[in-house]
CSV table of C-alpha atoms and ligand atoms in Angstrom, one decimal:
chain,number,residue,atom,x,y,z
A,1,UNK,CA,-17.2,7.4,-18.9
A,2,UNK,CA,-19.4,5.5,-16.6
A,3,UNK,CA,-21.5,3.2,-18.8
A,4,UNK,CA,-23.5,1.8,-15.9
A,5,UNK,CA,-24.6,5.2,-14.9
A,6,UNK,CA,-25.6,6.0,-18.5
A,7,UNK,CA,-27.7,2.9,-18.7
A,8,UNK,CA,-29.6,3.9,-15.5
A,9,UNK,CA,-30.5,7.2,-17.0
A,10,UNK,CA,-32.0,5.8,-20.1
A,11,UNK,CA,-33.9,3.0,-18.5
A,12,UNK,CA,-34.7,4.4,-15.1
A,13,UNK,CA,-35.2,1.2,-13.2
A,14,UNK,CA,-32.3,-0.9,-14.4
A,15,UNK,CA,-30.2,-1.7,-11.3
A,16,UNK,CA,-26.5,-1.0,-11.7
A,17,UNK,CA,-25.5,-4.6,-10.9
A,18,UNK,CA,-27.3,-5.9,-14.0
A,19,UNK,CA,-25.3,-3.9,-16.5
A,20,UNK,CA,-22.5,-5.7,-18.3
A,21,UNK,CA,-19.8,-3.2,-17.4
A,22,UNK,CA,-20.0,-3.3,-13.6
A,23,UNK,CA,-18.2,-5.9,-11.6
A,24,UNK,CA,-19.2,-7.1,-8.1
A,25,UNK,CA,-17.9,-4.8,-5.5
A,26,UNK,CA,-15.0,-6.1,-3.5
A,27,UNK,CA,-15.0,-5.7,0.3
A,28,UNK,CA,-11.9,-3.5,0.0
A,29,UNK,CA,-14.0,-1.0,-2.0
A,30,UNK,CA,-16.7,-0.6,0.6
A,31,UNK,CA,-17.2,2.9,1.9
A,32,UNK,CA,-15.8,3.6,5.4
A,33,UNK,CA,-18.3,2.6,8.0
A,34,UNK,CA,-18.4,4.6,11.3
A,35,UNK,CA,-18.8,1.3,13.1
A,36,UNK,CA,-16.2,0.1,15.7
A,37,UNK,CA,-15.8,-3.6,16.0
A,38,UNK,CA,-13.7,-5.5,18.5
A,39,UNK,CA,-11.8,-8.0,16.4
A,40,UNK,CA,-9.7,-9.4,19.3
A,41,UNK,CA,-9.7,-8.4,23.0
A,42,UNK,CA,-8.4,-4.8,23.1
A,43,UNK,CA,-8.1,-4.7,19.3
A,44,UNK,CA,-10.7,-2.5,17.6
A,45,UNK,CA,-11.3,-2.1,13.9
A,46,UNK,CA,-12.2,1.4,12.7
A,47,UNK,CA,-12.4,2.5,9.1
A,48,UNK,CA,-11.3,5.8,7.6
A,49,UNK,CA,-12.5,7.1,4.2
A,50,UNK,CA,-10.1,6.9,1.3
A,51,UNK,CA,-10.8,7.1,-2.4
A,52,UNK,CA,-8.1,5.4,-4.4
A,53,UNK,CA,-8.4,3.0,-7.3
A,54,UNK,CA,-10.1,-0.1,-6.0
A,55,UNK,CA,-10.2,1.1,-2.4
A,56,UNK,CA,-13.0,2.8,-0.4
A,57,UNK,CA,-11.6,2.7,3.2
A,58,UNK,CA,-8.5,2.0,5.2
A,59,UNK,CA,-8.8,0.0,8.4
A,60,UNK,CA,-7.3,1.9,11.3
A,61,UNK,CA,-6.9,-0.5,14.2
A,62,UNK,CA,-7.1,0.8,17.7
A,63,UNK,CA,-5.0,-1.1,20.2
A,64,UNK,CA,-6.0,-0.4,23.8
A,65,UNK,CA,-3.9,-0.7,26.9
A,66,UNK,CA,-3.4,0.9,30.3
A,67,UNK,CA,-1.5,3.8,28.8
A,68,UNK,CA,-4.1,4.6,26.3
A,69,UNK,CA,-4.1,3.7,22.6
A,70,UNK,CA,-1.9,2.7,19.7
A,71,UNK,CA,-3.3,3.3,16.2
A,72,UNK,CA,-2.3,1.3,13.2
A,73,UNK,CA,-2.3,3.2,9.9
A,74,UNK,CA,-4.0,6.5,10.6
A,75,UNK,CA,-5.2,7.1,7.0
A,76,UNK,CA,-4.6,9.8,4.4
A,77,UNK,CA,-3.5,13.3,5.1
A,78,UNK,CA,-6.2,15.9,5.1
A,79,UNK,CA,-9.2,17.3,7.0
A,80,UNK,CA,-11.7,14.7,6.0
A,81,UNK,CA,-9.6,11.8,7.3
A,82,UNK,CA,-8.7,13.7,10.4
A,83,UNK,CA,-12.3,14.4,11.3
A,84,UNK,CA,-13.1,10.8,10.7
A,85,UNK,CA,-10.3,9.6,12.9
A,86,UNK,CA,-11.3,11.9,15.8
A,87,UNK,CA,-14.9,10.6,15.3
A,88,UNK,CA,-13.8,7.0,15.4
A,89,UNK,CA,-11.6,7.5,18.5
A,90,UNK,CA,-14.7,9.1,20.2
A,91,UNK,CA,-16.9,6.2,19.2
A,92,UNK,CA,-14.4,3.8,20.7
A,93,UNK,CA,-14.4,5.9,24.0
A,94,UNK,CA,-11.1,7.6,23.5
A,95,UNK,CA,-9.7,11.0,22.9
A,96,UNK,CA,-6.9,12.1,20.6
A,97,UNK,CA,-4.7,12.7,23.6
A,98,UNK,CA,-4.9,9.0,24.5
A,99,UNK,CA,-2.8,8.0,21.5
A,100,UNK,CA,0.7,7.2,22.6
A,101,UNK,CA,1.9,5.2,19.6
A,102,UNK,CA,1.3,5.3,15.8
A,103,UNK,CA,2.1,2.2,13.9
A,104,UNK,CA,2.7,2.6,10.1
A,105,UNK,CA,2.7,-0.7,8.2
A,106,UNK,CA,4.3,0.8,5.1
A,107,UNK,CA,5.1,4.0,3.2
A,108,UNK,CA,1.9,4.5,1.3
A,109,UNK,CA,0.0,7.7,1.8
A,110,UNK,CA,-3.3,6.0,2.9
A,111,UNK,CA,-1.3,4.4,5.8
A,112,UNK,CA,1.3,7.0,6.9
A,113,UNK,CA,-0.5,10.2,5.7
A,114,UNK,CA,-2.4,10.8,8.9
A,115,UNK,CA,0.7,10.2,11.1
A,116,UNK,CA,2.0,13.7,10.7
A,117,UNK,CA,-1.0,15.5,12.2
A,118,UNK,CA,-1.5,12.8,14.8
A,119,UNK,CA,2.1,13.2,16.0
A,120,UNK,CA,1.8,16.9,15.9
A,121,UNK,CA,-1.2,16.8,18.2
A,122,UNK,CA,-0.1,14.0,20.6
A,123,UNK,CA,3.7,13.6,20.3
A,124,UNK,CA,3.1,9.9,19.9
A,125,UNK,CA,5.9,7.5,18.9
A,126,UNK,CA,5.9,6.5,15.3
A,127,UNK,CA,6.6,2.8,14.8
A,128,UNK,CA,7.6,1.5,11.4
A,129,UNK,CA,10.0,-1.1,10.0
A,130,UNK,CA,13.5,0.2,10.2
A,131,UNK,CA,13.8,0.5,6.4
A,132,UNK,CA,10.8,2.8,6.3
A,133,UNK,CA,11.2,5.4,3.6
A,134,UNK,CA,8.7,7.9,2.4
A,135,UNK,CA,9.3,9.8,-0.8
A,136,UNK,CA,10.6,12.6,1.3
A,137,UNK,CA,13.6,10.7,2.3
A,138,UNK,CA,14.5,9.9,-1.2
A,139,UNK,CA,13.2,12.9,-3.2
A,140,UNK,CA,15.4,15.3,-1.4
A,141,UNK,CA,18.6,13.3,-1.7
A,142,UNK,CA,20.5,15.9,-3.5
A,143,UNK,CA,24.2,16.2,-3.2
A,144,UNK,CA,24.2,18.0,0.1
A,145,UNK,CA,26.4,16.1,2.6
A,146,UNK,CA,25.7,18.0,5.8
A,147,UNK,CA,22.0,17.7,6.6
A,148,UNK,CA,22.4,20.3,9.4
A,149,UNK,CA,22.8,23.0,6.8
A,150,UNK,CA,19.6,22.1,5.0
A,151,UNK,CA,16.6,24.3,5.5
A,152,UNK,CA,13.2,22.6,6.1
A,153,UNK,CA,11.4,22.7,2.8
A,154,UNK,CA,8.5,25.0,2.3
A,155,UNK,CA,5.2,23.3,1.3
A,156,UNK,CA,5.7,24.4,-2.2
A,157,UNK,CA,9.2,22.9,-2.3
A,158,UNK,CA,7.8,19.7,-0.9
A,159,UNK,CA,5.1,19.6,-3.6
A,160,UNK,CA,7.7,20.2,-6.2
A,161,UNK,CA,9.8,17.3,-4.8
A,162,UNK,CA,6.8,15.1,-4.9
A,163,UNK,CA,6.1,15.9,-8.4
A,164,UNK,CA,9.7,15.3,-9.4
A,165,UNK,CA,9.7,12.0,-7.6
A,166,UNK,CA,6.7,10.7,-9.4
A,167,UNK,CA,7.8,12.0,-12.7
A,168,UNK,CA,11.3,10.5,-12.6
A,169,UNK,CA,12.0,8.2,-15.4
A,170,UNK,CA,11.3,4.5,-15.0
A,171,UNK,CA,14.1,2.0,-14.8
A,172,UNK,CA,12.6,0.5,-18.0
A,173,UNK,CA,12.7,3.7,-20.0
A,174,UNK,CA,9.0,4.7,-20.0
A,175,UNK,CA,7.4,8.0,-19.2
A,176,UNK,CA,5.3,8.5,-16.1
A,177,UNK,CA,2.3,10.6,-15.8
A,178,UNK,CA,3.1,11.9,-12.3
A,179,UNK,CA,0.7,12.7,-9.4
A,180,UNK,CA,-2.7,14.2,-10.1
A,181,UNK,CA,-3.2,17.9,-9.5
A,182,UNK,CA,-6.0,16.8,-7.0
A,183,UNK,CA,-3.6,14.8,-5.0
A,184,UNK,CA,-1.0,17.6,-4.8
A,185,UNK,CA,-3.7,20.0,-3.7
A,186,UNK,CA,-4.8,17.6,-1.0
A,187,UNK,CA,-1.2,17.4,0.3
A,188,UNK,CA,-0.9,21.2,0.3
A,189,UNK,CA,-4.1,21.7,2.3
A,190,UNK,CA,-3.2,18.9,4.7
A,191,UNK,CA,0.1,20.7,5.4
A,192,UNK,CA,-1.8,23.7,6.9
A,193,UNK,CA,-2.8,21.5,9.9
A,194,UNK,CA,0.7,20.2,10.8
A,195,UNK,CA,2.8,23.3,11.1
A,196,UNK,CA,3.4,23.6,7.4
A,197,UNK,CA,4.7,20.2,6.5
A,198,UNK,CA,3.1,17.2,5.0
A,199,UNK,CA,6.1,15.0,5.2
A,200,UNK,CA,5.8,12.2,7.7
A,201,UNK,CA,7.9,13.0,10.8
A,202,UNK,CA,10.8,10.7,11.0
A,203,UNK,CA,9.8,7.4,12.6
A,204,UNK,CA,11.4,7.4,16.1
A,205,UNK,CA,10.6,3.8,17.0
A,206,UNK,CA,11.9,1.6,14.2
A,207,UNK,CA,11.5,-2.2,14.5
A,208,UNK,CA,13.8,-4.8,13.0
A,209,UNK,CA,12.6,-8.2,12.0
A,210,UNK,CA,12.0,-10.4,15.0
A,211,UNK,CA,11.9,-7.5,17.5
A,212,UNK,CA,8.9,-7.4,19.8
A,213,UNK,CA,6.7,-4.6,20.9
A,214,UNK,CA,4.0,-4.5,23.6
A,215,UNK,CA,0.6,-3.0,22.4
A,216,UNK,CA,-2.9,-3.8,23.4
A,217,UNK,CA,-1.5,-5.8,26.4
A,218,UNK,CA,0.0,-8.2,23.9
A,219,UNK,CA,3.5,-8.9,22.7
A,220,UNK,CA,3.8,-8.5,18.9
A,221,UNK,CA,6.7,-9.8,16.9
A,222,UNK,CA,7.7,-7.6,13.9
A,223,UNK,CA,7.8,-9.4,10.6
A,224,UNK,CA,9.5,-7.6,7.8
A,225,UNK,CA,7.5,-8.4,4.7
A,226,UNK,CA,9.0,-6.7,1.6
A,227,UNK,CA,7.1,-7.0,-1.6
A,228,UNK,CA,4.2,-4.6,-1.8
A,229,UNK,CA,6.7,-2.0,-0.6
A,230,UNK,CA,10.2,-2.8,0.6
A,231,UNK,CA,9.5,-1.4,4.1
A,232,UNK,CA,6.4,-3.4,4.7
A,233,UNK,CA,5.9,-4.4,8.3
A,234,UNK,CA,3.4,-7.1,9.7
A,235,UNK,CA,2.9,-7.6,13.5
A,236,UNK,CA,2.2,-11.1,14.9
A,237,UNK,CA,0.9,-11.9,18.3
A,238,UNK,CA,1.9,-15.6,18.6
A,239,UNK,CA,0.1,-16.2,21.9
A,240,UNK,CA,-3.3,-15.3,20.5
A,241,UNK,CA,-2.6,-15.9,16.8
A,242,UNK,CA,-3.5,-12.3,15.8
A,243,UNK,CA,-1.7,-10.9,12.7
A,244,UNK,CA,-1.8,-7.3,11.5
A,245,UNK,CA,-1.2,-7.8,7.8
A,246,UNK,CA,-1.3,-4.3,6.4
A,247,UNK,CA,-1.4,-4.4,2.6
A,248,UNK,CA,0.8,-7.5,2.5
A,249,UNK,CA,-2.1,-9.9,2.5
A,250,UNK,CA,-5.6,-8.5,1.7
A,251,UNK,CA,-8.7,-10.6,1.7
A,252,UNK,CA,-10.0,-10.3,-1.9
A,253,UNK,CA,-7.6,-8.1,-3.9
A,254,UNK,CA,-4.0,-8.8,-4.7
A,255,UNK,CA,-1.7,-6.1,-3.6
A,256,UNK,CA,0.2,-4.1,-6.2
A,257,UNK,CA,3.8,-5.1,-6.7
A,258,UNK,CA,5.9,-2.1,-7.6
A,259,UNK,CA,8.9,-2.5,-9.9
A,260,UNK,CA,10.0,1.0,-8.8
A,261,UNK,CA,12.2,-0.2,-6.0
A,262,UNK,CA,16.0,-0.4,-5.5
A,263,UNK,CA,15.6,-4.2,-5.1
A,264,UNK,CA,16.5,-6.3,-8.1
A,265,UNK,CA,13.6,-8.7,-7.8
A,266,UNK,CA,10.7,-7.4,-5.6
A,267,UNK,CA,8.5,-10.3,-6.8
A,268,UNK,CA,10.9,-12.8,-5.3
A,269,UNK,CA,10.9,-10.9,-2.1
A,270,UNK,CA,7.1,-10.8,-2.1
A,271,UNK,CA,6.9,-14.6,-2.6
A,272,UNK,CA,9.3,-15.1,0.3
A,273,UNK,CA,7.2,-12.8,2.5
A,274,UNK,CA,4.0,-14.6,1.6
A,275,UNK,CA,5.7,-17.9,2.5
A,276,UNK,CA,6.4,-16.4,5.9
A,277,UNK,CA,2.7,-15.8,6.4
A,278,UNK,CA,2.0,-19.4,5.4
A,279,UNK,CA,4.5,-20.5,8.1
A,280,UNK,CA,2.9,-18.7,11.0
A,281,UNK,CA,1.4,-21.2,13.4
A,282,UNK,CA,-2.0,-21.0,15.1
A,283,UNK,CA,-3.2,-18.0,13.3
A,284,UNK,CA,-6.7,-17.2,14.6
A,285,UNK,CA,-7.4,-13.9,12.8
A,286,UNK,CA,-5.7,-11.8,10.1
A,287,UNK,CA,-6.3,-8.1,10.3
A,288,UNK,CA,-5.8,-6.5,6.9
A,289,UNK,CA,-5.5,-2.8,6.1
A,290,UNK,CA,-8.4,-2.9,3.7
A,291,UNK,CA,-11.4,-5.2,3.7
A,292,UNK,CA,-12.7,-7.5,6.4
A,293,UNK,CA,-10.7,-9.5,9.0
A,294,UNK,CA,-10.3,-13.1,7.9
A,295,UNK,CA,-9.1,-16.4,9.3
A,296,UNK,CA,-7.3,-18.4,6.6
A,297,UNK,CA,-4.1,-16.4,6.3
A,298,UNK,CA,-2.1,-19.3,4.9
A,299,UNK,CA,-4.7,-20.0,2.3
A,300,UNK,CA,-5.0,-16.4,1.2
A,301,UNK,CA,-1.2,-16.1,1.0
A,302,UNK,CA,-1.1,-19.2,-1.2
A,303,UNK,CA,-3.9,-17.7,-3.5
A,304,UNK,CA,-1.8,-14.5,-4.0
A,305,UNK,CA,1.3,-16.6,-4.8
A,306,UNK,CA,-0.8,-18.5,-7.4
A,307,UNK,CA,-2.1,-15.3,-8.8
A,308,UNK,CA,1.4,-14.2,-9.6
A,309,UNK,CA,2.5,-17.6,-10.8
A,310,UNK,CA,-0.4,-17.4,-13.3
A,311,UNK,CA,0.8,-14.0,-14.4
A,312,UNK,CA,4.3,-15.3,-15.0
A,313,UNK,CA,2.7,-18.1,-17.1
A,314,UNK,CA,0.8,-15.5,-19.2
A,315,UNK,CA,4.2,-13.7,-19.9
A,316,UNK,CA,5.7,-17.1,-20.8
A,317,UNK,CA,2.8,-17.8,-23.1
A,318,UNK,CA,3.1,-14.4,-24.8
A,319,UNK,CA,6.8,-14.0,-25.3
A,320,UNK,CA,6.9,-15.8,-28.7
A,321,UNK,CA,4.5,-13.3,-30.1
A,322,UNK,CA,6.4,-10.3,-28.6
A,323,UNK,CA,9.9,-10.7,-29.7
A,324,UNK,CA,12.0,-8.1,-27.8
A,325,UNK,CA,8.8,-6.8,-26.2
A,326,UNK,CA,8.9,-3.7,-24.1
A,327,UNK,CA,7.4,-3.5,-20.6
A,328,UNK,CA,4.5,-1.6,-22.2
A,329,UNK,CA,3.9,-4.5,-24.7
A,330,UNK,CA,3.8,-7.1,-22.0
A,331,UNK,CA,1.5,-4.8,-19.8
A,332,UNK,CA,-1.0,-4.9,-22.6
A,333,UNK,CA,-1.1,-8.6,-22.5
A,334,UNK,CA,-1.3,-8.9,-18.7
A,335,UNK,CA,-3.8,-6.1,-18.0
A,336,UNK,CA,-7.1,-5.0,-19.3
A,337,UNK,CA,-7.1,-1.6,-21.0
A,338,UNK,CA,-8.8,0.2,-18.2
A,339,UNK,CA,-5.8,-0.7,-15.9
A,340,UNK,CA,-3.1,0.5,-18.3
A,341,UNK,CA,-0.8,3.1,-16.8
A,342,UNK,CA,2.1,3.6,-14.4
A,343,UNK,CA,1.0,1.0,-11.9
A,344,UNK,CA,0.4,-1.7,-14.5
A,345,UNK,CA,3.7,-1.0,-16.2
A,346,UNK,CA,5.5,-1.1,-12.9
A,347,UNK,CA,4.0,-4.4,-11.9
A,348,UNK,CA,4.7,-5.9,-15.3
A,349,UNK,CA,8.3,-4.8,-15.0
A,350,UNK,CA,8.5,-6.6,-11.6
A,351,UNK,CA,7.3,-9.8,-13.4
A,352,UNK,CA,9.7,-9.5,-16.3
A,353,UNK,CA,12.6,-8.8,-14.0
A,354,UNK,CA,11.7,-11.9,-11.9
A,355,UNK,CA,11.8,-14.1,-15.1
A,356,UNK,CA,15.1,-12.5,-15.9
A,357,UNK,CA,16.4,-13.3,-12.4
A,358,UNK,CA,15.2,-16.9,-12.9
A,359,UNK,CA,17.3,-17.0,-16.1
A,360,UNK,CA,14.2,-17.4,-18.4
A,361,UNK,CA,14.5,-14.0,-20.1
A,362,UNK,CA,17.1,-11.6,-21.2
A,363,UNK,CA,17.0,-7.9,-21.2
A,364,UNK,CA,18.3,-5.6,-23.8
A,365,UNK,CA,18.3,-1.9,-23.5
A,366,UNK,CA,17.8,-0.2,-26.9
A,367,UNK,CA,17.8,3.6,-26.9
A,368,UNK,CA,17.2,3.6,-23.1
A,369,UNK,CA,14.1,1.3,-23.4
A,370,UNK,CA,14.3,-2.2,-21.9
A,371,UNK,CA,13.3,-5.0,-24.2
A,372,UNK,CA,12.8,-8.6,-23.1
A,373,UNK,CA,13.2,-11.9,-24.9
A,374,UNK,CA,13.1,-15.5,-23.8
A,375,UNK,CA,16.4,-17.3,-23.3
A,376,UNK,CA,17.3,-19.8,-26.1
B,401,ZN,ZN1,0.0,0.0,0.2
B,402,ZN,ZN1,-3.3,0.5,1.4
């Protein structure tokens, strides 16, 4: 229930910002503007609408060159996002046909979701980190060995796979609530515009760490930045100090760290990837996937590291009171009630596993549920 709204009704002229329950809006929450801004020569920021927890837009950067355009993170699947993308391309003086390359920074739907239709319409290359995996690649990993014999899934099958993927048990033994019916419906309708599939077409231009790619008349170096997702890719133009940071480094919110990865210690990987941002020399501007471009990339990377160090300290401060605590127990200490759920549990798990990898905690699985205790 929206208390702020309630309050308005009763008192008429009370502005929402004065109520106790509302927090100042973060820049990542701003609604998508139709404005196009040139953030570096040949690099344009456009914004596409998304509505996800804490996020109001995704930045879709347009990189211009003599061949046309590369787009970075073309937004969610679905008609609303597509219409916005076509509008933004037009405002930037381009047509859909100009797009020759689609860069996807990582395998989250607000970043890769629009790639399927864009590729369907333009045949553009799809650039990702070489480890890029969407749920489609993993959800359908049944026991079939010969992929040639597999039929392309119907949309219904894909939706079922999606549901199965998000309902699979947690590695810590909890239950997940799965995708919302609204989200599944959105995926179904989006599929109608891409020849009946809403899976991302296989990336056909994978980059490995250190490899370079020329876009917007600049040479970008691929930086593999696992953490937020394992397949996260940043691009760095060392000559002009421009960095496309995706969701790896955001200006005012801290990216979610998922414990649902095959990696033993995703938080350690995230720390290492943030240190790599700190180490980039002569950065003039960082271009995040949400929020405003900013300059102090190293400082922001340090802030995010500190944020997680603080959370680790909160766990250390709570473990005496939570003997053999579950992930859910620690989640309730780390997060406010309004955040409790799959994502908060997953992030808590990443912190507990990090402390276990550091040798500070032990894990005991009792009846399939992980329990954590301090060492000694
Ligand atoms: Zn993301
Ligand atoms: Zn995102």
